[in-house]
Short mmCIF file of C-alpha atoms in Angstrom, two decimals:
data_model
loop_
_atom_site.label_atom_id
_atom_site.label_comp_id
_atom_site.label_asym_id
_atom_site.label_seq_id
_atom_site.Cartn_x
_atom_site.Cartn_y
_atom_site.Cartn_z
CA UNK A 100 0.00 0.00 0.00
CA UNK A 101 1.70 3.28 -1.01
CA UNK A 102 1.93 5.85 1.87
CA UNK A 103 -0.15 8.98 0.89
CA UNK A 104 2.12 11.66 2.37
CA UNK A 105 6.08 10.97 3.30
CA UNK A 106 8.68 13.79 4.38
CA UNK A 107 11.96 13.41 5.67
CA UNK A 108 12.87 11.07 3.10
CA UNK A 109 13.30 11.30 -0.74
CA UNK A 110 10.27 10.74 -2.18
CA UNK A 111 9.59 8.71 -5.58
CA UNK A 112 6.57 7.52 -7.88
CA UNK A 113 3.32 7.75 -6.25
CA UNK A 114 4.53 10.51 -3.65
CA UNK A 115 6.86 12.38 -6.51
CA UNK A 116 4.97 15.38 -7.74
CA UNK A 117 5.63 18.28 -10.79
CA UNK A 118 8.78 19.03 -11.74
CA UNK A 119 8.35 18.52 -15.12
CA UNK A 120 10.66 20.83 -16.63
CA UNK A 121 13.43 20.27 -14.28
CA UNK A 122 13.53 16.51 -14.59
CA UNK A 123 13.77 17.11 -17.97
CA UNK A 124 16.47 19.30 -18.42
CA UNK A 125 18.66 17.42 -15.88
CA UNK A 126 17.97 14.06 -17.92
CA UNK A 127 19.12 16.17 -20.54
CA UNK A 128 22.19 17.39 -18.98
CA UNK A 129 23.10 13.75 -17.27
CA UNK A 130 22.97 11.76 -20.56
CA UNK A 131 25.10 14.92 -22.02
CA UNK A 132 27.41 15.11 -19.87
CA UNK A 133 27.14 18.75 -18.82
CA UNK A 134 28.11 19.44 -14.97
CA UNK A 135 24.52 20.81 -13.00
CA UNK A 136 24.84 22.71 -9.94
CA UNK A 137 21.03 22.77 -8.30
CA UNK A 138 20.28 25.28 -5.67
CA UNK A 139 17.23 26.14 -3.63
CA UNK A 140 16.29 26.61 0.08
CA UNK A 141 16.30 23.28 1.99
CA UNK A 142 12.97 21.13 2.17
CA UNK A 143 12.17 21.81 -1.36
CA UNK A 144 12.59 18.31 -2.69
CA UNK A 145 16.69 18.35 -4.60
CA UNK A 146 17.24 15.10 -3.41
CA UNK A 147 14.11 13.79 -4.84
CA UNK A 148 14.26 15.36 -7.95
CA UNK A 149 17.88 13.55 -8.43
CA UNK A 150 17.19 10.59 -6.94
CA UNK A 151 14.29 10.04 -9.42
CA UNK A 152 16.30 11.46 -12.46
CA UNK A 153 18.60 8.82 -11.73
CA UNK A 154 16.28 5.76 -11.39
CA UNK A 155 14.49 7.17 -15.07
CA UNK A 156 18.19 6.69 -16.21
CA UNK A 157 18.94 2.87 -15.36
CA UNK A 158 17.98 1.55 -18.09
CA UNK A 159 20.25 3.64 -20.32
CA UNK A 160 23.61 3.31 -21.01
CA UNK A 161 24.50 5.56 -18.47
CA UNK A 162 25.83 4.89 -14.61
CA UNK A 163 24.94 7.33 -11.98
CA UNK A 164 26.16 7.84 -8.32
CA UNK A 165 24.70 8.95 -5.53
CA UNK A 166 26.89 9.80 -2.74
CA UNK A 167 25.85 12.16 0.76
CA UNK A 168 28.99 13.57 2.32
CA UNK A 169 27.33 15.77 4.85
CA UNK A 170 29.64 13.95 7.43
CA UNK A 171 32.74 14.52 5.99
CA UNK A 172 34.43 17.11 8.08
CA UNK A 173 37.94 17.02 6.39
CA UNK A 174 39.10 16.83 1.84
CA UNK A 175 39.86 13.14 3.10
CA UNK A 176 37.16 11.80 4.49
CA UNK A 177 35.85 12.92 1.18
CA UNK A 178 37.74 11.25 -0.97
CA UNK A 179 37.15 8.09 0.97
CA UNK A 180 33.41 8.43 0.68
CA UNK A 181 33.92 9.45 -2.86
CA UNK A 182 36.49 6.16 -3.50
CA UNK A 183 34.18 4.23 -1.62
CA UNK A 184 30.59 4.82 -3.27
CA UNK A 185 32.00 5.00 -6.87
CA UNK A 186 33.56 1.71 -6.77
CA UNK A 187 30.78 0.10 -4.69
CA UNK A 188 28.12 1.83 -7.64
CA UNK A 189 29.65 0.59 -10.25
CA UNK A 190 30.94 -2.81 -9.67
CA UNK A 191 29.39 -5.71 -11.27
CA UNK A 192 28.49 -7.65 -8.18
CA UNK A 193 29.60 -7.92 -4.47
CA UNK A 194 32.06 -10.66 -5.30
CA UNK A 195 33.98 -8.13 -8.12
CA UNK A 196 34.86 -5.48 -5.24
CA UNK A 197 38.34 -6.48 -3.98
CA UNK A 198 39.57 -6.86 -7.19
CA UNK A 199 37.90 -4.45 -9.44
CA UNK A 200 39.15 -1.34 -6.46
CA UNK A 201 42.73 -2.34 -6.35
CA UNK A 202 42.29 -2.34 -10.30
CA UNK A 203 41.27 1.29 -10.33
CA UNK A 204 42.83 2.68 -7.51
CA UNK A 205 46.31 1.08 -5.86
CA UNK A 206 47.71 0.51 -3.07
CA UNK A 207 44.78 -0.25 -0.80
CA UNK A 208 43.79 -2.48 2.10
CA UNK A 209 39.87 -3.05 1.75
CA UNK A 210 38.52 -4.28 4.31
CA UNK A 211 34.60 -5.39 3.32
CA UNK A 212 31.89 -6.21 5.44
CA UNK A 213 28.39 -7.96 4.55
CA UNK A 214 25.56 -8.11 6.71
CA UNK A 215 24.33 -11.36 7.88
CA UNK A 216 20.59 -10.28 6.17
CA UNK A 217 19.67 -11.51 3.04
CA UNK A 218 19.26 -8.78 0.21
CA UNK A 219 21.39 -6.16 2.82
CA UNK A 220 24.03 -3.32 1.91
CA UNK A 221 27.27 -4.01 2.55
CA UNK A 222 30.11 -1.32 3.53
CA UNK A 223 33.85 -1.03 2.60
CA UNK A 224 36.78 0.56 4.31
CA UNK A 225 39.34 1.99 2.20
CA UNK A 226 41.85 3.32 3.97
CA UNK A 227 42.86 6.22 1.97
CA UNK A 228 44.83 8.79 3.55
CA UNK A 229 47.41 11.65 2.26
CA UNK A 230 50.76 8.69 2.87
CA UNK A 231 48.80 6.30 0.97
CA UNK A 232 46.98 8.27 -2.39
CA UNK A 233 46.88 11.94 -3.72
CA UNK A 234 44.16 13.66 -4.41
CA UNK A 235 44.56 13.09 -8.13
CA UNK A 236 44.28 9.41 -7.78
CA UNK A 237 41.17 9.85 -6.06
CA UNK A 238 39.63 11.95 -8.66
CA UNK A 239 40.54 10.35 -11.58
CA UNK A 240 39.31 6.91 -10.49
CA UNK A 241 35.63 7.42 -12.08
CA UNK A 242 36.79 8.26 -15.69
CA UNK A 243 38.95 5.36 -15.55
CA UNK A 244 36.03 3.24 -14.77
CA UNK A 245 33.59 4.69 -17.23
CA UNK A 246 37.00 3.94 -19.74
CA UNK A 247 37.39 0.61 -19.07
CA UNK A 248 33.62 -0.05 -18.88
CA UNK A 249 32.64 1.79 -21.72
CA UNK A 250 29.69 3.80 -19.93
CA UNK A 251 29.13 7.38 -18.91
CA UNK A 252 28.76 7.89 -15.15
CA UNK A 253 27.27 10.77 -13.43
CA UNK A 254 28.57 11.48 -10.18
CA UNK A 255 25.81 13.17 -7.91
CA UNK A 256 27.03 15.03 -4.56
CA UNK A 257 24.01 15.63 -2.18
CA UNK A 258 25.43 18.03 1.02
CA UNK A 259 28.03 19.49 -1.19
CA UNK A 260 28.13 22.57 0.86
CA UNK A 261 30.40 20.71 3.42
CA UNK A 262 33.49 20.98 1.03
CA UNK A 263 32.89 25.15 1.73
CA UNK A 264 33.48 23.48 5.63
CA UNK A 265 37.04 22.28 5.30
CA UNK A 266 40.14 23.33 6.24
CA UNK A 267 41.64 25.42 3.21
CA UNK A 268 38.37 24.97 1.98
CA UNK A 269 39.59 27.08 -1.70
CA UNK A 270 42.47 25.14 -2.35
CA UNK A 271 40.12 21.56 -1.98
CA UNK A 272 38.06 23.24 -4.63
CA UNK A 273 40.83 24.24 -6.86
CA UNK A 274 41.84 20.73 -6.44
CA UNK A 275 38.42 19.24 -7.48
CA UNK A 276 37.92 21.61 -10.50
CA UNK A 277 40.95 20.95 -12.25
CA UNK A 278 40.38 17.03 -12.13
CA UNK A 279 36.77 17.19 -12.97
CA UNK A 280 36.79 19.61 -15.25
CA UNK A 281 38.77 17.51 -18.01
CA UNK A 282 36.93 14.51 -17.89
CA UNK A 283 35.06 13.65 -20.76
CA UNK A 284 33.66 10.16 -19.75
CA UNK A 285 32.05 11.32 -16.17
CA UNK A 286 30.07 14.34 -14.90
CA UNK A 287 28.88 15.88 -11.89
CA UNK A 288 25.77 17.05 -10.12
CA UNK A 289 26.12 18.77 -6.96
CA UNK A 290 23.53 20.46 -4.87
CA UNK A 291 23.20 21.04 -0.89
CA UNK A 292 21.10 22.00 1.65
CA UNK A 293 22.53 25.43 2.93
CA UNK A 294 21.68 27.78 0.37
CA UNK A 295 23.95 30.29 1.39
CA UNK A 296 27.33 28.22 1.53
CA UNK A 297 26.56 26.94 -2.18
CA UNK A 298 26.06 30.36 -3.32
CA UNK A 299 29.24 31.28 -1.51
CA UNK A 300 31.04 28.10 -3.71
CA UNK A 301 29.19 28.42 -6.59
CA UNK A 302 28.22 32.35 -7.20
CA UNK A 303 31.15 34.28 -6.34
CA UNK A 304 33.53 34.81 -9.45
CA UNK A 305 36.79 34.22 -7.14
CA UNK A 306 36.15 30.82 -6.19
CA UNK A 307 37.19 27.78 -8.40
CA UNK A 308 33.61 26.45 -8.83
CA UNK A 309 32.01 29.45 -10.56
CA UNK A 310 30.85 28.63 -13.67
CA UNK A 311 31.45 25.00 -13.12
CA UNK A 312 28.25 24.15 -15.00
CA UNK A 313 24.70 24.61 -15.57
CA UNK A 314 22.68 26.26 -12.53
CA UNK A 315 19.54 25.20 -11.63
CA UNK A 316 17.36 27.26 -9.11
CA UNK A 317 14.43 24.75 -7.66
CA UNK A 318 11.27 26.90 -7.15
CA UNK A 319 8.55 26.30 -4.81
CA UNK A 320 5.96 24.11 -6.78
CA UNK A 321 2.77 25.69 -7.40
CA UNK A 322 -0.61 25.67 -5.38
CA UNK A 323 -2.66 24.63 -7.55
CA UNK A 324 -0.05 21.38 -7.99
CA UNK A 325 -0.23 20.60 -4.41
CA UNK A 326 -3.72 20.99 -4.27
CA UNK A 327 -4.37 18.30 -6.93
CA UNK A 328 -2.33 16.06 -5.16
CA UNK A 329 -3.60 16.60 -1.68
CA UNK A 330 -6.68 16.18 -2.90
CA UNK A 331 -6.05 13.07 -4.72
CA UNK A 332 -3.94 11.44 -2.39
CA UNK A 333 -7.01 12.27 0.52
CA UNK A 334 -9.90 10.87 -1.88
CA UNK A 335 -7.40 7.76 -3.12
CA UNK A 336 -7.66 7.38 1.15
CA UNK A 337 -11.61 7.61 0.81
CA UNK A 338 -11.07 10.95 3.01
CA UNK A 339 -12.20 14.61 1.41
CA UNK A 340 -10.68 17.64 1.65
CA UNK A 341 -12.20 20.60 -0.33
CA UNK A 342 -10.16 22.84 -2.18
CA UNK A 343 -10.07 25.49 -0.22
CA UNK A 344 -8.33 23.67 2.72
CA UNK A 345 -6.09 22.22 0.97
CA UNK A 346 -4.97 26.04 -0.28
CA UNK A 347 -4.97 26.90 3.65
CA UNK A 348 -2.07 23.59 3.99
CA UNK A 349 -0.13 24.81 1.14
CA UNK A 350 -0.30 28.48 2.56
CA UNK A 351 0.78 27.57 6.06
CA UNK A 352 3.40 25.84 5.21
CA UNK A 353 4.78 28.73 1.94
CA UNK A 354 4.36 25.50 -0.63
CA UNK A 355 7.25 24.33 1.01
CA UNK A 356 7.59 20.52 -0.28
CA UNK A 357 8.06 18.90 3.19
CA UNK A 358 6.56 20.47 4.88
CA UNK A 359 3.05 20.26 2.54
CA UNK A 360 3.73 16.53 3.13
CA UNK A 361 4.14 16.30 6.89
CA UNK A 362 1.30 18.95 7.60
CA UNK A 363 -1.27 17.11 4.98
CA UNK A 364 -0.08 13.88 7.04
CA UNK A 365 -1.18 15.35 10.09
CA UNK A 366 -4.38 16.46 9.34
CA UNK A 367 -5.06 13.17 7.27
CA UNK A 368 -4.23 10.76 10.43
CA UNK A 369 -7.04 12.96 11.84
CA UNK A 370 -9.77 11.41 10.11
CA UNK A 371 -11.03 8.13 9.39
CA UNK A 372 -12.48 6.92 5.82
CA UNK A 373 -15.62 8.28 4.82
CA UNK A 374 -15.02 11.05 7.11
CA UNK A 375 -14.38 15.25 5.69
CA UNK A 376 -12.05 17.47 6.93
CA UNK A 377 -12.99 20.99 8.40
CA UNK A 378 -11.18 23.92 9.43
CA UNK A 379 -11.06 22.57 13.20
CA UNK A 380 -8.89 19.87 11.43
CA UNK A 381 -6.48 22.03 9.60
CA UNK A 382 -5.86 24.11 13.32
CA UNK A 383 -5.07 20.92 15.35
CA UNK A 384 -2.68 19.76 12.33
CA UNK A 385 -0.72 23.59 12.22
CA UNK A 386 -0.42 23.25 16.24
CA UNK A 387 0.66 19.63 15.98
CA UNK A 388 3.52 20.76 12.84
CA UNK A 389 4.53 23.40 15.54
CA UNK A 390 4.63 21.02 18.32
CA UNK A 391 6.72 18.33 16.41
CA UNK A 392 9.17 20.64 15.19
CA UNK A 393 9.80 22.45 18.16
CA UNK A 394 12.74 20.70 19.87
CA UNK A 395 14.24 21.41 16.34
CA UNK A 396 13.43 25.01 16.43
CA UNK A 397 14.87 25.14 20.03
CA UNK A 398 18.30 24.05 18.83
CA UNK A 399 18.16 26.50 16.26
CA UNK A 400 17.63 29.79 18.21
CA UNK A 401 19.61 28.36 21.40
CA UNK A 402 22.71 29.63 20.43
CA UNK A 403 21.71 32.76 19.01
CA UNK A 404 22.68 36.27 20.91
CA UNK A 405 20.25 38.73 21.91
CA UNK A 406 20.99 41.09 19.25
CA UNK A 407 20.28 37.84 16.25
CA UNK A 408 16.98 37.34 17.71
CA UNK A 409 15.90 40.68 18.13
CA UNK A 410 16.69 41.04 13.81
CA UNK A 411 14.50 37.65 13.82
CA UNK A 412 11.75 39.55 16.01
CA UNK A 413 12.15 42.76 13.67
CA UNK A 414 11.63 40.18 10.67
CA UNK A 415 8.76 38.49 12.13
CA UNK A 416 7.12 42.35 12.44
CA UNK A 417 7.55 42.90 8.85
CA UNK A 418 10.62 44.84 8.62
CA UNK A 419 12.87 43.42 5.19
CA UNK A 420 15.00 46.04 4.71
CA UNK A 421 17.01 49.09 5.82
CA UNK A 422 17.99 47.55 9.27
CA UNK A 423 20.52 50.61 9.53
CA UNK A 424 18.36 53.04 10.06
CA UNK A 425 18.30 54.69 13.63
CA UNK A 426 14.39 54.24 14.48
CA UNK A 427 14.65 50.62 13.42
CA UNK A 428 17.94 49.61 15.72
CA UNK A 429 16.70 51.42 18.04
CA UNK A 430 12.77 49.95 17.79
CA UNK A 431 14.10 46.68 17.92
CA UNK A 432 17.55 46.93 20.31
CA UNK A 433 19.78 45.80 17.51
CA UNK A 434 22.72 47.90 18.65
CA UNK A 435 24.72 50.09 16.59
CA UNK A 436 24.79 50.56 12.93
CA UNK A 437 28.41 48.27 12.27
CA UNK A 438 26.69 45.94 14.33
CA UNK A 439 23.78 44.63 11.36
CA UNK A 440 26.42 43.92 9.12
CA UNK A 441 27.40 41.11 11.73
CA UNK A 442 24.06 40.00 12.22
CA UNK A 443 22.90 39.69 8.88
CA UNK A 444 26.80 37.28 8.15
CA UNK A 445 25.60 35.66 11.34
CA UNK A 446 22.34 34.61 10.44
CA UNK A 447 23.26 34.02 7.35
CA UNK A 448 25.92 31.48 7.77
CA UNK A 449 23.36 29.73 10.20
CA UNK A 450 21.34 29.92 7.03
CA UNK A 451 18.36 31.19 9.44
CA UNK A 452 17.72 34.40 6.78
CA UNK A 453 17.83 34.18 3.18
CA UNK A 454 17.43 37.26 0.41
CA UNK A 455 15.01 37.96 -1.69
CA UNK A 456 15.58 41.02 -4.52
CA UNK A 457 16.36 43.83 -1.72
CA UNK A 458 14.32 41.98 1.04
CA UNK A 459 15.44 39.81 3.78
CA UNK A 460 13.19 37.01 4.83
CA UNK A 461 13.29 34.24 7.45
CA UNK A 462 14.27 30.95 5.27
CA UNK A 463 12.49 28.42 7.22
CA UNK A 464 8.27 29.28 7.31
CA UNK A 465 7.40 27.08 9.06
CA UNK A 466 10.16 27.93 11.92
CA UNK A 467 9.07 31.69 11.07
CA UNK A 468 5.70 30.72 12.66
CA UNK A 469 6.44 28.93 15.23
CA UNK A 470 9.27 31.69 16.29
CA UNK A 471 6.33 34.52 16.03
CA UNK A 472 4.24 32.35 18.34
CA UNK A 473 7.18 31.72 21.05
CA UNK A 474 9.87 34.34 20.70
CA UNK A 475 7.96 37.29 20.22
CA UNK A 476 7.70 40.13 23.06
#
């Protein structure tokens, strides 16, 4: 039985929704072997638009990657997570891994272990370290696979803001541009969840990776998209939901892909089959989404200083712009006028604010609401 909401996960099929035009221009770019770079505010669905890009693709003569390196804290643990998922992607079976890695990539000590479970993953230890391989041997691994096997591989990077986190974080990009960017057998899609550290790699003409290849911006999808599907997905449940509350779902929660999932769960679990949902329904649900989220939120503004959440207060009033001027720092205590330049690159970096034209805005909605309901004065 398919699940008629999921969030927190990638979704796929039954629980995939629009996107259209972007899954088609990044099939487009993966079987041409053009480098994407795809950027939008977290919760917004990037994984899931890859992840289902790359399932269209397996039955063409094309391999693709996935690989999540939001715990790599150092360029090596990268390039063991890197090593790692492109030789365990593209080998031919379980049995082919000792030999096919020390056929790509020298020098190493695997060290494989299987679950006992039938069907299970399995995970492999490489060992690679800066004694052992350079960075170059690393990178040039996948286009000696795709050689050898005669396929195209695209290599997809989810959380590829962390490389902006290392140590002589420029140089590990210099490094990783001037493999990549000669290979003619592999490409690269690489997209994160901190909007402002990708723009910081990706959008600045200093750093190594502007211009690296084409830029995708995900938008929100559209109302009346997610009001199709929430009604479908209610009446394919035997519940109803008019219209018009399933606008007020999309509108709580700004469109917002997860959270239109989790908060359409939560007012779905409220009814039973046959039954219709009211606006009493749709309250209990919002208060619920606040509740769930709010040891989440907590962590968020814990470590924030007075002056950061007074700008998040003088957001939440409606203030977007000209947080200089005297009446404003002085409305909302944000100190002196040096002092918002610091804010703003704090908040920022916590990606907590995001900007819009000439208009700053809270990223997260959903946190915006619960953070007018519990922070406010």
């Amino acid at each position: 039985m398919c699940k008629k909401f999921v969030y927190g996960v990638a979704v796929s099929d039954y629980n995939f929704i629009g996107r259209e035009v972007e899954t088609k221009r990044l099939m487009n770019n993966f079987r041409g072997g053009i480098n994407t770079i795809l950027m939008s505010p977290r919760r917004l669905g990037k994984t899931s638009l890859v992840m289902r890009v790359c399932e269209k693709l397996k039955s063409e003569d094309i391999i693709t990657i996935y690989l999540d390196i939001f715990g790599c804290k150092s360029e090596y643990d990268f390039y063991n997570r890197l090593a790692s998922e492109v030789l365990k992607q593209t080998a031919s079976k379980q049995s082919m891994w000792l030999e096919e890695a020390k056929e790509f990539l020298y020098r190493l000590t695997p060290k494989i272990s299987f679950s006992p479970e039938p069907n299970s993953d399995f995970a492999i230890s490489l060992g690679i370290t800066p004694t052992t391989h350079t960075p170059e041997e690393v990178l040039e691994m996948a286009e000696k696979i795709a050689i050898k096997k005669g396929k195209q591989i695209v290599v997809c990077i989810d959380e590829f803001q962390q490389i902006g986190e290392m140590t002589d974080s420029k140089h590990v990009q210099a490094r990783l541009r001037s493999v990549w960017q000669h290979q003619k057998h592999v490409s690269y899609c690489l997209f994160g969840s901190k909007h402002h550290l990708m723009s910081s790699i990706f959008l600045h003409r200093s750093m190594p990776f502007y211009q690296f290849g084409d830029l995708i911006v995900l938008d929100k999808i559209s109302t009346a998209e997610w009001v199709e599907y929430i009604v479908s997905h209610f009446a394919d449940g035997k519940r109803t939901i008019s219209s018009a509350l399933a606008e007020e779902i999309c509108s709580f929660t700004d469109n917002y892909s997860a959270y239109v999932q989790q908060l359409s769960w939560l007012v779905y679990t409220q009814k039973e089959e046959g039954e219709t949902v009211d606006e009493t329904d749709i309250k209990q649900a919002t208060d619920d989404l606040l509740a769930t989220n709010e040891v989440l939120f907590m962590q968020m503004v814990e470590p924030l200083s007075e002056y950061q959440l007074n700008f998040l207060r003088a957001l939440c009033s409606g203030v977007t712009k000209d947080f200089g001027l005297a009446n404003i720092r002085e409305k909302y205590q944000l100190g002196s006028y040096s002092n918002i330049n610091r804010l703003q690159k704090a908040l920022f970096e916590r990606d907590l604010i995001e900007k819009r034209g000439t208009e700053l805005s809270i990223t997260d909605p959903v946190f915006a609401k619960w953070f007018q309901r519990k922070m406010m004065f």
